Short mmCIF file of C-alpha atoms in Angstrom, two decimals:
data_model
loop_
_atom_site.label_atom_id
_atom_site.label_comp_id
_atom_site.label_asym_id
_atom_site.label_seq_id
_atom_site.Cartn_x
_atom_site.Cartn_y
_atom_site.Cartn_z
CA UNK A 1 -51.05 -53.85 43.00
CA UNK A 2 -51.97 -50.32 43.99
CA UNK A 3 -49.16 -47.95 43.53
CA UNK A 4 -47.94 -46.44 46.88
CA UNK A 5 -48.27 -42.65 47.40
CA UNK A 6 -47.12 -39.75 49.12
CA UNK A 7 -48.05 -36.33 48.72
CA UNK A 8 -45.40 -33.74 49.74
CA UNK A 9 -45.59 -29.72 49.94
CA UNK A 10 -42.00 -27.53 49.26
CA UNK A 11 -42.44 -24.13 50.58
CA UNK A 12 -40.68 -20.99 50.79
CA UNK A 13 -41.25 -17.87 52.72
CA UNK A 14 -39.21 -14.87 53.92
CA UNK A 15 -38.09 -15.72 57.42
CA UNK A 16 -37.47 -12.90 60.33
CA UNK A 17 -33.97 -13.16 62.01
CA UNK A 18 -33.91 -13.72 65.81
CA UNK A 19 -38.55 -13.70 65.32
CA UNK A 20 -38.84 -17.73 66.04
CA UNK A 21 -42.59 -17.12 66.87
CA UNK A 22 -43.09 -14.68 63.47
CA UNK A 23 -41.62 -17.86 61.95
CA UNK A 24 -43.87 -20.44 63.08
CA UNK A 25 -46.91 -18.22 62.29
CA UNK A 26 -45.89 -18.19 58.78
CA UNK A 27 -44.95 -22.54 59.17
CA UNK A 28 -48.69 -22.59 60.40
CA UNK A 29 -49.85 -20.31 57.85
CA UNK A 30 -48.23 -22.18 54.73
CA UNK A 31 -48.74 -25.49 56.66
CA UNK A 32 -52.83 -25.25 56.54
CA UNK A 33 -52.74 -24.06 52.85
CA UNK A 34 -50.86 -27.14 52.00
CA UNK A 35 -52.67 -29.39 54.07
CA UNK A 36 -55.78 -27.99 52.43
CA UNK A 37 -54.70 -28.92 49.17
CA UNK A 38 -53.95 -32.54 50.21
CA UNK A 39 -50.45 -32.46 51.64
CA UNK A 40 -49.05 -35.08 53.93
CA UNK A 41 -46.00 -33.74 54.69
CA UNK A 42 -44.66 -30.13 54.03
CA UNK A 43 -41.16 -28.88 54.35
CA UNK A 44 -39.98 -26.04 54.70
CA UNK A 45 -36.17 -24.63 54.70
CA UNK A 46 -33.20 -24.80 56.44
CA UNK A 47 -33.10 -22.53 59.73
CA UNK A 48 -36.76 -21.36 58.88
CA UNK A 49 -37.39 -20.89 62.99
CA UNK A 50 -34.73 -18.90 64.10
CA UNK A 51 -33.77 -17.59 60.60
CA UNK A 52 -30.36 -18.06 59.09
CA UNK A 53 -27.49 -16.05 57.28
CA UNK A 54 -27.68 -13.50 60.55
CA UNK A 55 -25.63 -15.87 62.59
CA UNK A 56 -22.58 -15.46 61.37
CA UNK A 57 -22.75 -12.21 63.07
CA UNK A 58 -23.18 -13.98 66.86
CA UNK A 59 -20.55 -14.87 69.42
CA UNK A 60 -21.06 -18.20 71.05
CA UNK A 61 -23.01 -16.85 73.94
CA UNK A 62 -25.55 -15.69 71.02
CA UNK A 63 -26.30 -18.73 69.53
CA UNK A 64 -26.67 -20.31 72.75
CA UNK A 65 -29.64 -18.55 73.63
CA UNK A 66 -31.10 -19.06 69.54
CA UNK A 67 -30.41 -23.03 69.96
CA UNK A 68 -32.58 -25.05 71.79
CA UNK A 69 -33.36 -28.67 72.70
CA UNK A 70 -35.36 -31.38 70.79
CA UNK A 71 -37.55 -31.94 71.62
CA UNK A 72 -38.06 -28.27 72.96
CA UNK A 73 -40.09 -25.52 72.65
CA UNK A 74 -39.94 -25.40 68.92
CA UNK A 75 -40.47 -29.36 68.41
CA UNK A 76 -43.33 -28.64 70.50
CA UNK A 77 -44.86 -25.67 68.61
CA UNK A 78 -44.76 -27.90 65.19
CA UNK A 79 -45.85 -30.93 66.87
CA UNK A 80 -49.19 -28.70 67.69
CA UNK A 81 -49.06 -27.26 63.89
CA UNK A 82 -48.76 -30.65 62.84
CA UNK A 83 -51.81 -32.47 65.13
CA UNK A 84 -54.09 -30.12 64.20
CA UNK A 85 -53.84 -30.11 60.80
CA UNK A 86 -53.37 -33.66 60.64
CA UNK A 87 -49.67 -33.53 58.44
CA UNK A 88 -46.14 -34.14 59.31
CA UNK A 89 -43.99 -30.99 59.08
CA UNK A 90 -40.13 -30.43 58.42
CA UNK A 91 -38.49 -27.52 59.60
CA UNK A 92 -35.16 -26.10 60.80
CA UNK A 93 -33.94 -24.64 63.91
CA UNK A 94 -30.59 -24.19 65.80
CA UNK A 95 -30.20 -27.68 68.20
CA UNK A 96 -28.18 -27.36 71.74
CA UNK A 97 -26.92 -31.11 72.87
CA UNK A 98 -24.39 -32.63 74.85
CA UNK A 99 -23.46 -35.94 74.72
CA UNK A 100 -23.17 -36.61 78.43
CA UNK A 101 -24.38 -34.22 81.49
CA UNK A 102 -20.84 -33.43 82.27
CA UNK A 103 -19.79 -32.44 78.31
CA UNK A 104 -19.40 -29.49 76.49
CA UNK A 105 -22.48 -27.82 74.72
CA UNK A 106 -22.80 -28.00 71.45
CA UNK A 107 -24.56 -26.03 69.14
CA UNK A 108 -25.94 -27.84 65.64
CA UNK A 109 -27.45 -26.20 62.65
CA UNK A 110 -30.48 -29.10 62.51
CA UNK A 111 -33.53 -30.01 60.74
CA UNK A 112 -36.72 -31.91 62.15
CA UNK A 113 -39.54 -33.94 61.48
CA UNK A 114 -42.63 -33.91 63.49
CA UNK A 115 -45.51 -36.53 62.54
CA UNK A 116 -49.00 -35.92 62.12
CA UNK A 117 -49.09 -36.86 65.54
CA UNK A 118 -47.14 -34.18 66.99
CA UNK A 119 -44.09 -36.46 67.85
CA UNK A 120 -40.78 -35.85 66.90
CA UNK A 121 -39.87 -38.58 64.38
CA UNK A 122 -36.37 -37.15 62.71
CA UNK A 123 -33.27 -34.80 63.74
CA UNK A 124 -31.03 -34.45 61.30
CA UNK A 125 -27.56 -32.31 62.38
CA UNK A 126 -25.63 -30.71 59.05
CA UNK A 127 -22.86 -32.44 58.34
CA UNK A 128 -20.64 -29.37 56.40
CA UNK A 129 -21.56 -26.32 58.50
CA UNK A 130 -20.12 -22.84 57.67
CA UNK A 131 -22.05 -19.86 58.59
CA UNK A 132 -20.42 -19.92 61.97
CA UNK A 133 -17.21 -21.48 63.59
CA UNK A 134 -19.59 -21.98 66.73
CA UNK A 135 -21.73 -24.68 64.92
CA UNK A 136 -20.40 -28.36 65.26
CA UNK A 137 -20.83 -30.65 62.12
CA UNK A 138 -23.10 -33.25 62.83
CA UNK A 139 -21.66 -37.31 62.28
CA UNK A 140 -24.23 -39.56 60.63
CA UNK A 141 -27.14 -39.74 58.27
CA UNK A 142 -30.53 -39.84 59.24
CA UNK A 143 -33.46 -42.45 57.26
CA UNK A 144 -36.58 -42.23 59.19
CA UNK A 145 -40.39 -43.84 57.71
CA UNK A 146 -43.18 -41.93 56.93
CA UNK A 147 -46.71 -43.67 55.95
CA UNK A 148 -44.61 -46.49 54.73
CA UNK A 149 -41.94 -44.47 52.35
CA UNK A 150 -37.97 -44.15 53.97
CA UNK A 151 -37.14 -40.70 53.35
CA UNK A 152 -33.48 -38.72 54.03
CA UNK A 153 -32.44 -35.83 54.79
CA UNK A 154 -29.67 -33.67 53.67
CA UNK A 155 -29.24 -29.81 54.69
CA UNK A 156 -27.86 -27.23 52.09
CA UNK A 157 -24.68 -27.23 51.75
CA UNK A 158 -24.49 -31.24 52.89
CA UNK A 159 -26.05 -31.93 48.78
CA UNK A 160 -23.17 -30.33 47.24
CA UNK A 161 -20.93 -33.13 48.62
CA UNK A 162 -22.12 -36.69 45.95
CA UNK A 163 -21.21 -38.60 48.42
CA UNK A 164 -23.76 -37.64 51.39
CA UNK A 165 -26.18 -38.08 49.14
CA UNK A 166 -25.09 -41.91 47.67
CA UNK A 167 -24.53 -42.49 51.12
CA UNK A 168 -28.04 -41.32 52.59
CA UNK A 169 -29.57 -43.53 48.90
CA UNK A 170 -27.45 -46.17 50.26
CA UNK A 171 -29.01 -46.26 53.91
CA UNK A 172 -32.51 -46.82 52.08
CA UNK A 173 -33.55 -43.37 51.34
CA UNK A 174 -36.04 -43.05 48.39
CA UNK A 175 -37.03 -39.10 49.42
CA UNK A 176 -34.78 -36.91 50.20
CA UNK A 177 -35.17 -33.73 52.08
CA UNK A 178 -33.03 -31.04 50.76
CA UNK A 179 -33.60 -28.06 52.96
CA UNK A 180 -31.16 -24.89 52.29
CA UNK A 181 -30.89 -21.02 52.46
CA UNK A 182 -29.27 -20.68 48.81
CA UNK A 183 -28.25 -18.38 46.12
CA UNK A 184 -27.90 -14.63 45.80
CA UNK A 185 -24.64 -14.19 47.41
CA UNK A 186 -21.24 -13.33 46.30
CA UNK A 187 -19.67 -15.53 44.23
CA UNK A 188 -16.35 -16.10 42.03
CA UNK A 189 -18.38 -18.12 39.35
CA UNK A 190 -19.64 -16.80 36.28
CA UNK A 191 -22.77 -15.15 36.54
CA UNK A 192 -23.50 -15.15 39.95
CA UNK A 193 -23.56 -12.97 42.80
CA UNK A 194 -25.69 -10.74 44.69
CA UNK A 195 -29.02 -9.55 44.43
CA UNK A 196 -30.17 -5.95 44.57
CA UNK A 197 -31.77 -5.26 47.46
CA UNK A 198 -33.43 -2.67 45.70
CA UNK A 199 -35.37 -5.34 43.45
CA UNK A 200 -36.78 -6.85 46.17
CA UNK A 201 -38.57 -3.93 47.80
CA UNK A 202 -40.12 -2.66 44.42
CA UNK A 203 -41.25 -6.43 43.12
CA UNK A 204 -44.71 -5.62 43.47
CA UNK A 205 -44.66 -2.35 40.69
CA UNK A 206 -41.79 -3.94 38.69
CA UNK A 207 -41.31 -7.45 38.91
CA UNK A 208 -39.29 -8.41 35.78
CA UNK A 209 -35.85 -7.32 36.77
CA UNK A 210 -36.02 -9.22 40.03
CA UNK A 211 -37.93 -12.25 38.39
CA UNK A 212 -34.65 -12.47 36.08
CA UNK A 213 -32.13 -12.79 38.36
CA UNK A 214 -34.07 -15.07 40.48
CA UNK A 215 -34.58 -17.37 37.53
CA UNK A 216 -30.64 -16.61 36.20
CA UNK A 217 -27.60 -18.19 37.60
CA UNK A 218 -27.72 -16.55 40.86
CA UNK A 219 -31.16 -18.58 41.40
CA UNK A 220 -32.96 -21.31 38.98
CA UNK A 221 -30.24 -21.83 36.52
CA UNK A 222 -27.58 -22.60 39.47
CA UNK A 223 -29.81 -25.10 41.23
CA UNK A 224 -30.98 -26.50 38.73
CA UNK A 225 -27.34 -27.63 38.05
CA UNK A 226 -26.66 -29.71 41.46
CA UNK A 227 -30.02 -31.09 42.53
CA UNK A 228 -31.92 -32.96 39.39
CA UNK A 229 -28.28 -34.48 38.83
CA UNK A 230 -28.42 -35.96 42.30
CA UNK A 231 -31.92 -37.06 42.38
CA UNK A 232 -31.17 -38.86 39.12
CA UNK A 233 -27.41 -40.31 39.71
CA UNK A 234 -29.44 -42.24 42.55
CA UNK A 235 -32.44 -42.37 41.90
CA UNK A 236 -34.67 -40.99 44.72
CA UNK A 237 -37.25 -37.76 44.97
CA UNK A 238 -35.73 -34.92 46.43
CA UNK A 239 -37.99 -31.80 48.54
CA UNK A 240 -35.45 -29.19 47.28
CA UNK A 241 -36.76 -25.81 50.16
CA UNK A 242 -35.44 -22.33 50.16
CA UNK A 243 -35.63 -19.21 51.77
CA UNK A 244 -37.61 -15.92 49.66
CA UNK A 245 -36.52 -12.83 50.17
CA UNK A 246 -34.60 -10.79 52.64
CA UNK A 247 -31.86 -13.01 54.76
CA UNK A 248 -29.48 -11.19 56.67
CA UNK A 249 -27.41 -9.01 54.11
CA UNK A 250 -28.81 -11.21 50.63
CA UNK A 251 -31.84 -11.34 48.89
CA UNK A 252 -32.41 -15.24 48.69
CA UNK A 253 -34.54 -16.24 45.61
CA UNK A 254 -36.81 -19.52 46.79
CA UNK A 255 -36.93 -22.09 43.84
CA UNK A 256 -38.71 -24.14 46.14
CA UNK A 257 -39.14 -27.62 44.39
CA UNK A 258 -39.70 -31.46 44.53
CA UNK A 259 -37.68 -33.62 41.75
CA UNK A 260 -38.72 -36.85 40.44
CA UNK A 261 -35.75 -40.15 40.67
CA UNK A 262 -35.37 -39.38 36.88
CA UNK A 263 -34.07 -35.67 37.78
CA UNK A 264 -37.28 -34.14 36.66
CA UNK A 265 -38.84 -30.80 38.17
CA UNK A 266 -42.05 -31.79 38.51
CA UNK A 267 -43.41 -28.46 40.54
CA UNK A 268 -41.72 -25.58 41.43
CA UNK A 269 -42.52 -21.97 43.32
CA UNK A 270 -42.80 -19.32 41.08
CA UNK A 271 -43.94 -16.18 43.03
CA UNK A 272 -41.59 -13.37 44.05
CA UNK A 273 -42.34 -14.16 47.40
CA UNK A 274 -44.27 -16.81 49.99
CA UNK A 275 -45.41 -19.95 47.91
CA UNK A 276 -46.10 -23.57 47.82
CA UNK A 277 -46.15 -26.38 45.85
CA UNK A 278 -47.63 -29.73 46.36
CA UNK A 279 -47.38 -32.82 44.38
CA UNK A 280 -48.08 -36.53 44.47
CA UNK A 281 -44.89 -38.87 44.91
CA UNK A 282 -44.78 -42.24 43.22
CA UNK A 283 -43.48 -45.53 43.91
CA UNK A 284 -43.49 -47.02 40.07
CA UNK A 285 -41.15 -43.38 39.42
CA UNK A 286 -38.55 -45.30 41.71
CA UNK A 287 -38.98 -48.73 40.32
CA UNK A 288 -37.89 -46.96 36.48
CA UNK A 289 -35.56 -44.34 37.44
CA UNK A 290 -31.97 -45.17 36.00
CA UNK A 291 -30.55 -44.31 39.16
CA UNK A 292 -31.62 -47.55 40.66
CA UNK A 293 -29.31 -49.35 37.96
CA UNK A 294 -26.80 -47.17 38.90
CA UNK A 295 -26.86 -48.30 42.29
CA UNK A 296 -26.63 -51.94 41.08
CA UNK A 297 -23.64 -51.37 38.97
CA UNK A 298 -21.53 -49.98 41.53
CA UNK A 299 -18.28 -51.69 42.11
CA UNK A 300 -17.33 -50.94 45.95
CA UNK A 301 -13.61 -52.80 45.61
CA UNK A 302 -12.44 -50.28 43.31
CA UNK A 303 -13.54 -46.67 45.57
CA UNK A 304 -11.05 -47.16 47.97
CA UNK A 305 -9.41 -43.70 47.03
CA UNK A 306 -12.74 -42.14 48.16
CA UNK A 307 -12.59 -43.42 51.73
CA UNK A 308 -8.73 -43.43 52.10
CA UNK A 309 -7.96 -41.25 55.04
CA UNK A 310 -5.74 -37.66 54.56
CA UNK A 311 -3.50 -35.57 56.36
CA UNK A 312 -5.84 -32.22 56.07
CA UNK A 313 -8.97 -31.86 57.89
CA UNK A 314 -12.62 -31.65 56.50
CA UNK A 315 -12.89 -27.80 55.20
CA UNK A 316 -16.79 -26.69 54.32
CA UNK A 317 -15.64 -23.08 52.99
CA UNK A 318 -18.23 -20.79 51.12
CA UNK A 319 -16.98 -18.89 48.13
CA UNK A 320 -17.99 -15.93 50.02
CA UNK A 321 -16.18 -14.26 53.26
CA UNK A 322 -18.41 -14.78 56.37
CA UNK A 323 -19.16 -11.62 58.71
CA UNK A 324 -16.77 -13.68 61.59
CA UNK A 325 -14.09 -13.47 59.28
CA UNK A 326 -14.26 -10.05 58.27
CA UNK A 327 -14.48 -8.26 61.44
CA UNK A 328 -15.91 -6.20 64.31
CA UNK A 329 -18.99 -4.26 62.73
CA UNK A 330 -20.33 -7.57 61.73
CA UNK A 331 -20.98 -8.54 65.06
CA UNK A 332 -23.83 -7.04 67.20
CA UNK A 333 -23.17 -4.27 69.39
CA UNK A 334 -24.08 -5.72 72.46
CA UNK A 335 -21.78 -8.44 72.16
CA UNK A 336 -18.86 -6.87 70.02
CA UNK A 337 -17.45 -5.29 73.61
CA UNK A 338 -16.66 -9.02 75.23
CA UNK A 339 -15.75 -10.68 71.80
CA UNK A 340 -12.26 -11.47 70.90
CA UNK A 341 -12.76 -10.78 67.24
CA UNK A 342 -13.73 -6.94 68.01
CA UNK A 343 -10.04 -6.72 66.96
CA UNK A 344 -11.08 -7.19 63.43
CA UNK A 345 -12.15 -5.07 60.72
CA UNK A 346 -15.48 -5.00 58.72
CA UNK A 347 -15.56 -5.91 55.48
CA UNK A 348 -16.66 -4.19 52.36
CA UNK A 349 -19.94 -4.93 50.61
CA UNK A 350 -19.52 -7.34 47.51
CA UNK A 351 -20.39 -6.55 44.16
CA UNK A 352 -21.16 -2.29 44.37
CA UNK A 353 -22.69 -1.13 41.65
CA UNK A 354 -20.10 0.61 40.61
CA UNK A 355 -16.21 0.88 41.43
CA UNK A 356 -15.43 2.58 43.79
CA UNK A 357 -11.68 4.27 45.03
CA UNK A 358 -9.56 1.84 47.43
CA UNK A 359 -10.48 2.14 51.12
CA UNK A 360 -8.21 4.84 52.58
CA UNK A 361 -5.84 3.51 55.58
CA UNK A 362 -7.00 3.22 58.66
CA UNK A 363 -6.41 6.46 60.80
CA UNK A 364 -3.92 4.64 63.29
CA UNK A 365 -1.15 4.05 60.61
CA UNK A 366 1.95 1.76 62.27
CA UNK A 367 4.25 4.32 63.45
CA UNK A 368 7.55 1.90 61.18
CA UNK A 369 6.71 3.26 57.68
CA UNK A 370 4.86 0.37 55.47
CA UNK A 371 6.63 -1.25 51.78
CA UNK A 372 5.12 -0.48 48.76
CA UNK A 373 3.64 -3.88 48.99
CA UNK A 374 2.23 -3.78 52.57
CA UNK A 375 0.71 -0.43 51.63
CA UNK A 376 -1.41 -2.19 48.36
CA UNK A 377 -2.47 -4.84 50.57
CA UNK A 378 -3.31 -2.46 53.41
CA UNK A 379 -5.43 -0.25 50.67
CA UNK A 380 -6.79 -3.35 49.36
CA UNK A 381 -5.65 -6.64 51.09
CA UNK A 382 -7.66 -9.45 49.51
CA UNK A 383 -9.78 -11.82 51.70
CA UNK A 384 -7.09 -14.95 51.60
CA UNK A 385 -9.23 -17.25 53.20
CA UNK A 386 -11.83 -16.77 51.04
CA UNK A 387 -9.40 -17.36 47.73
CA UNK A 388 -7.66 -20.01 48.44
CA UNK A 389 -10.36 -22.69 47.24
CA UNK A 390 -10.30 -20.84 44.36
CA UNK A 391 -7.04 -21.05 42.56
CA UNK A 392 -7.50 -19.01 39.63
CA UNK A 393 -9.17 -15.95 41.55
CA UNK A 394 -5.95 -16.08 43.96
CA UNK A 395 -3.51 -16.34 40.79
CA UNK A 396 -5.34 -13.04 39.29
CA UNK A 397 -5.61 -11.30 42.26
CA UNK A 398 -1.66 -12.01 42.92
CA UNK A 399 -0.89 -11.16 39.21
CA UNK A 400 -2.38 -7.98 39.76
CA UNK A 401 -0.48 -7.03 43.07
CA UNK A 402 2.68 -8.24 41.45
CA UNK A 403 2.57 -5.41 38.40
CA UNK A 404 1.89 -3.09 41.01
CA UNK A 405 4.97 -3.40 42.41
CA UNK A 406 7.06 -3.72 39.42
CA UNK A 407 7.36 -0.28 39.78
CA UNK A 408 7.14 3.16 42.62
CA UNK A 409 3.94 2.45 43.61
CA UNK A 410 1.25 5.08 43.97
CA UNK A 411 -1.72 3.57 46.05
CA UNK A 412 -3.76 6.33 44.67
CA UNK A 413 -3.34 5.90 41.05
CA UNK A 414 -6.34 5.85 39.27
CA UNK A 415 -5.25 3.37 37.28
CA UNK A 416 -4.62 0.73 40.09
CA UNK A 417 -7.99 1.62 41.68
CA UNK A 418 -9.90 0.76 38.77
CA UNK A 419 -7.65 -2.56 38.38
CA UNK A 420 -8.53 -3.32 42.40
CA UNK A 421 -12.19 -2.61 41.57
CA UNK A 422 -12.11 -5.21 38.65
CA UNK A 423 -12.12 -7.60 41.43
CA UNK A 424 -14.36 -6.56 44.39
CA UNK A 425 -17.39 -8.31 42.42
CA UNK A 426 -16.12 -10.94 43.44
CA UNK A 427 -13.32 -10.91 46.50
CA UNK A 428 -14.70 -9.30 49.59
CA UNK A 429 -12.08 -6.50 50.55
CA UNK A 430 -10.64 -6.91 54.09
CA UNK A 431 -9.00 -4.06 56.45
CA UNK A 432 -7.51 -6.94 58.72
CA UNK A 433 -3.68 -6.02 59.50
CA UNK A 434 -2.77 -9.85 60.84
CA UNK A 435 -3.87 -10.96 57.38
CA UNK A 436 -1.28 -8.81 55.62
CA UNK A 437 1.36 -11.33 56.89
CA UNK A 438 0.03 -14.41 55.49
CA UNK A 439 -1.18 -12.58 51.87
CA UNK A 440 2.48 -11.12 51.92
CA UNK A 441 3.95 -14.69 51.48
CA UNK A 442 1.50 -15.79 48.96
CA UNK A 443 2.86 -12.70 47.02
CA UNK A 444 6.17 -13.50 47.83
CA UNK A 445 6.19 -16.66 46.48
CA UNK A 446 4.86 -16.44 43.45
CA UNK A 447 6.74 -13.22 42.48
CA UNK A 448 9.78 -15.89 43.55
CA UNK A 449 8.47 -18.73 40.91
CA UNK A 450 8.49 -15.66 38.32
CA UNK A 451 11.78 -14.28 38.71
CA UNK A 452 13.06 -17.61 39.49
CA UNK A 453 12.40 -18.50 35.34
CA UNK A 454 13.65 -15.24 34.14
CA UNK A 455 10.22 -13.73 33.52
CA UNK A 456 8.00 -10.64 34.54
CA UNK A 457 4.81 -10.84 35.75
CA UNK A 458 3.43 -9.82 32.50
CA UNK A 459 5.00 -12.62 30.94
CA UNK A 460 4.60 -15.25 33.74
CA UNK A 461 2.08 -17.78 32.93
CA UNK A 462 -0.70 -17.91 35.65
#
């Protein structure tokens, strides 16, 4: 029996923000090259067509003019790419529904499938969005066929969660499409972070420094973690895409990929830049990958803890603080006069080269003259929301404020700065007065659990 094939292209290139018809140049541009060299369907990443990070920075009014139908304009631009050159095509865009004529809109972070026929065969909505509290999560998975092979998809940060992905294996998926704008930005984990812009616009006279962090933990080594494991654990392919290059504030390092249903990287983009790489899928890979067994051996009567319902809500958080959390300047100008978050602050950059003095206070001080504690956390306040997935950064970074107010404390001190600047590699720095309240009792309290065993700070155990 002939073994059944399908030959798939993973692309990356450096999308434009808000430059939907730059974008679908460079789809049609990678497109043909992969169709020349045999592809039947290529993918490319998450948000490719209206580009992605940037969004965080628009009001609701902003995205609504980005999003569009499917099918729509964009639908209909790939279904063209896609007849001509005779391939199916995945890409991303921003989706505007309602689910009746009389509901509210909603705007959905979504990725689509057009045949080789031009028709729309797949719409996919992200189930954990982030970038932007005007995106709604989307509610189910999506299987659809292509030339005879069932194939998933699962955007960014929706592979992080095992579960979307056993569930997606479960509804019959043997591919899985794993579109995602990934890596470079801040992080509290070891060895990763931000890349230097700087790296980026020299690549083409000195390529080394920026080829290492691409291929370090802030690139390569971090994916490589997460998305072998979850081809293997179930046993499917997965068309891991990324954005290259400049998006929004981060350098984004591609990686672009397929992996095999025994967690294998069989072909992967190399080049500091726009790439490609194409590669035939097999169905005897699926019949031998351990995953399968895995699949077999489950024992459904015993995951009941998974499923059981709880009294908190779903929470996607990044381990980074988004521009709509941080404040005013991270909005755009036109639309920072009628938005309620102008009231807000802008955050500090992430990761500086080197440390820098604490932020001075804002010009209009409160007239009520501030505690030694309010004025640390006005000099320096840390980014709560952004910490409080992370309970080890928030114990340090509340260990720290509490020895500063063991004693008189001097907000200028040299010492303290360069204690504060310790962290701002990997806490964004806020200037947001309404947060002071809420870091305040997280202060409080633990200082309370301290004195409350007879300890100091020092000696407290975090």
């Amino acid at each position: 029996m002939a073994d059944r094939t399908l030959r798939v292209a993973a692309v990356q290139f450096e999308a434009t923000d808000r430059d939907k018809l730059r974008n679908l140049e460079s789809v049609e541009r990678l497109a043909a090259s992969a169709a020349a060299d045999g592809a039947e369907l290529v993918c490319f990443h998450e948000c490719c067509i209206p580009g992605y990070s940037f969004i965080q920075t628009v009001d609701f009014e902003g995205l609504s003019a980005l999003a569009e139908p499917v099918p729509g304009p964009s639908t209909d631009a790939l279904g063209k790419i896609a007849k001509r050159l005779g391939v199916a095509v995945g890409a991303g865009l921003l989706e505007t529904a309602r689910s009746t004529p009389t509901a509210a809109q909603r705007i959905y972070n979504s990725y689509v499938v057009v045949d080789s026929n031009g028709v729309v065969i797949a719409c996919q909505r992200k189930l954990q969005p982030f970038v932007s509290p005007h995106l709604s999560p989307g509610d189910d998975f999506s299987v659809f066929t292509l030339r005879g092979w069932k194939i998933g998809i699962l955007i960014c940060y929706d592979n992080n969660l095992p579960e979307n992905v056993r569930c997606t294996t479960l509804r019959g998926a043997e591919v899985i499409l794993m579109p995602h704008v990934t890596g470079g930005t801040a992080s509290n984990q070891p060895g990763r972070g931000t890349i230097d812009r700087a790296l980026w616009d020299r690549r083409a006279t000195d390529p080394v420094p920026l080829r290492r962090e691409f291929q370090g933990l802030k690139g390569r080594e971090w994916i490589h973690r997460f998305i072998p494991c979850r081809c293997w654990e179930n046993g499917v392919y997965g068309v891991f895409t990324n954005a290259v290059g400049v998006d929004h504030d981060t350098i984004k390092p591609g990686i672009s990929m397929v992996v095999d249903p025994c967690g294998n990287v069989v072909v992967e983009c190399s080049k500091l830049g726009d790439d490609y790489v194409c590669t035939t899928l097999s169905g005897q890979a699926l019949a031998i990958a351990s995953g399968a067994r895995y699949i077999k051996a489950r024992r459904p009567e015993l995951y009941g803890d998974i499923v059981k319902p709880t009294n908190a809500p779903s929470e996607t958080r990044p381990c980074w603080t988004r521009s709509w959390e941080g404040g005013a300047a991270a909005l755009e100008p036109d639309r920072a006069a009628s938005s309620p978050r102008t009231a807000l602050a802008a955050p500090v950059p992430v990761a500086a080269a080197s440390p820098s003095p604490l932020p001075a206070l804002p010009s209009t001080t409160p007239e009520v003259e501030l505690s030694p504690i309010d004025k640390v956390l006005a000099r320096g306040g840390t980014a709560i929301r952004a910490v409080c997935g992370a309970p080890g950064l928030l114990d340090g970074t509340v260990r720290w404020i509490i020895e500063a107010l063991q004693g008189d404390v001097n907000v200028n001190d040299v010492g303290l700065q360069k204690r504060f600047a310790d962290f701002t590699g990997v806490v964004q720095v806020l200037m947001k007065p309404q947060m002071l309240g809420e870091i305040r009792k997280v202060v409080l309290v633990q200082k309370q659990l301290a004195d409350a065993g007879g300890k100091t700070s020092k000696e407290y155990s975090w």
